[in-house]
PDB file of C-alpha atoms in Angstrom:
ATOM      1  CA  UNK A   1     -18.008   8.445  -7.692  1.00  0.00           C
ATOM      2  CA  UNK A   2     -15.381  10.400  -6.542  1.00  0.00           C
ATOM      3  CA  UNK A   3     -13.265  12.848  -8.023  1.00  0.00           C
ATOM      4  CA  UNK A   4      -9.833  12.651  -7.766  1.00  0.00           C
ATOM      5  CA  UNK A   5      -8.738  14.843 -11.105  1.00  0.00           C
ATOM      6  CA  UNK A   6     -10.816  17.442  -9.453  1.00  0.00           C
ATOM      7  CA  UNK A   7      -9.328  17.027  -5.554  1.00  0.00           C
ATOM      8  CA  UNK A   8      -5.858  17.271  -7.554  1.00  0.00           C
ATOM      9  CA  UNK A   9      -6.828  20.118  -9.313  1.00  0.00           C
ATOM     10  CA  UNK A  10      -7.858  22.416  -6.213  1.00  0.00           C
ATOM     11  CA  UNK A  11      -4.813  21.101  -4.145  1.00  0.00           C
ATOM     12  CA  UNK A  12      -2.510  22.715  -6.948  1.00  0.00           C
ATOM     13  CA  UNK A  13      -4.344  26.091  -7.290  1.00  0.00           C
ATOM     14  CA  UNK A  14      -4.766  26.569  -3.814  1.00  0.00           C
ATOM     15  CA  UNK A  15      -1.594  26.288  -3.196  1.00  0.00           C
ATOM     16  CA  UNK A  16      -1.779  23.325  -0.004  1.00  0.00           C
ATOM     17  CA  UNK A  17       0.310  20.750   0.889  1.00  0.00           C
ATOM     18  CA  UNK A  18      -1.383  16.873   1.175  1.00  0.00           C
ATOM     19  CA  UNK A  19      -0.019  17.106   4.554  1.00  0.00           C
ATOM     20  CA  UNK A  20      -1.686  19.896   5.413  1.00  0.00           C
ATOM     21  CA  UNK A  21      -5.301  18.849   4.247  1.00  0.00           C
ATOM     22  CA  UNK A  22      -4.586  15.371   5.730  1.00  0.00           C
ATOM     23  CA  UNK A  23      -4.052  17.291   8.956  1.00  0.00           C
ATOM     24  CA  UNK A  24      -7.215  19.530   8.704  1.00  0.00           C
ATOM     25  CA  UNK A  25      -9.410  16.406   7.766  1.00  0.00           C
ATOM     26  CA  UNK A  26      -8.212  14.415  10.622  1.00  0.00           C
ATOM     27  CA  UNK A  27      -6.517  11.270   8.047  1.00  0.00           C
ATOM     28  CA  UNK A  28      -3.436  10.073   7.318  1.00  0.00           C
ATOM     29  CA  UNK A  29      -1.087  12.138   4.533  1.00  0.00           C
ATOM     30  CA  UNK A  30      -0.702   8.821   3.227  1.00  0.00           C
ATOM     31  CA  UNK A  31      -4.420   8.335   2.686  1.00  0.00           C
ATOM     32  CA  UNK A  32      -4.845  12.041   0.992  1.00  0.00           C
ATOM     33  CA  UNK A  33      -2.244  10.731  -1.379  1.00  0.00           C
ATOM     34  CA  UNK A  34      -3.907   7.735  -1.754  1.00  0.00           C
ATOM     35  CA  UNK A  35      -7.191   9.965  -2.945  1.00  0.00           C
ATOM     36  CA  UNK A  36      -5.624  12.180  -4.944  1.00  0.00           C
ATOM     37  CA  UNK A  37      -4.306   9.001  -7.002  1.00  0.00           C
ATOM     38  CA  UNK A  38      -7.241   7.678  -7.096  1.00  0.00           C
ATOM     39  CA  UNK A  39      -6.118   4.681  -5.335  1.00  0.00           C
ATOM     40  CA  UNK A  40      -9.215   5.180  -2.995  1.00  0.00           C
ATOM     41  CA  UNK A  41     -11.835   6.980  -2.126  1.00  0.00           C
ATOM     42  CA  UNK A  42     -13.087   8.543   1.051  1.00  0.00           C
ATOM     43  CA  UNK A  43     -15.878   8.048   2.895  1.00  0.00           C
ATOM     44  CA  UNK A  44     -18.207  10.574   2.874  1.00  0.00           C
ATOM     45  CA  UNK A  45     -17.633  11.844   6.410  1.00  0.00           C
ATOM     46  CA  UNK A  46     -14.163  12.663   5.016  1.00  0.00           C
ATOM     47  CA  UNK A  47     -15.529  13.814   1.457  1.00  0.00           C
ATOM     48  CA  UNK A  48     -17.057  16.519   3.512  1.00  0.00           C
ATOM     49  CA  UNK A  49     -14.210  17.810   5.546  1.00  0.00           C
ATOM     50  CA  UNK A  50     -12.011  17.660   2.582  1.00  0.00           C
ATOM     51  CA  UNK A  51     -14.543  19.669   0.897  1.00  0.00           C
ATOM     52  CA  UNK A  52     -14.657  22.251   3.616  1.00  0.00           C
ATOM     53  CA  UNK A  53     -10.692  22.296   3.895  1.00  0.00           C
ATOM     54  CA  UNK A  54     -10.547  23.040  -0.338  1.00  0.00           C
ATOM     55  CA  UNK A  55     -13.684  25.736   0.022  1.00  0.00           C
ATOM     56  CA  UNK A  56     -15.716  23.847  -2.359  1.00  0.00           C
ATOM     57  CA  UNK A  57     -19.341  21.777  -2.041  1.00  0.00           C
ATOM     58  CA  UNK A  58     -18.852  17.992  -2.002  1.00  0.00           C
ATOM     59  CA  UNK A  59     -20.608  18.303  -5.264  1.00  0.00           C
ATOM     60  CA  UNK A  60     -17.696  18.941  -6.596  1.00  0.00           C
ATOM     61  CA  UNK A  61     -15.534  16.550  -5.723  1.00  0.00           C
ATOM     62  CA  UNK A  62     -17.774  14.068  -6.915  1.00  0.00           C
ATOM     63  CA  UNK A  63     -18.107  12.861 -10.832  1.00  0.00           C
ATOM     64  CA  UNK A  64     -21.423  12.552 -12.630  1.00  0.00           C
ATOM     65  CA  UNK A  65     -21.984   8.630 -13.899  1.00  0.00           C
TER      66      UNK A  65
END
């Protein structure tokens, strides 16, 4: 499942702006706000790039059931 709290998280200490990880993943800033409010979740194509955009392993960004 995947983890918004955490995607939050890592946008505010890093510093970035939605728009600019929307840009960097290649989706909407609407949909990265979507994510981060855990409204949806990404596929894992995006879960990846994301991922690579906040320097961290999917792993991560995903919860443990």
């Amino acid at each position: 499942m995947f983890n918004y709290e955490r995607m939050a998280e890592l946008i505010r200490e890093k510093g970035i702006e939605q728009k600019t990880v929307a840009e960097a993943v290649g989706v909407s800033e609407q949909a990265v706000s979507y994510f981060v409010r855990g409204l949806k979740s990404p596929s894992i194509e995006v879960l990846s790039r994301i991922a690579k955009v906040l320097d961290v392993s999917a792993a991560e960004l995903i919860k443990e059931a």
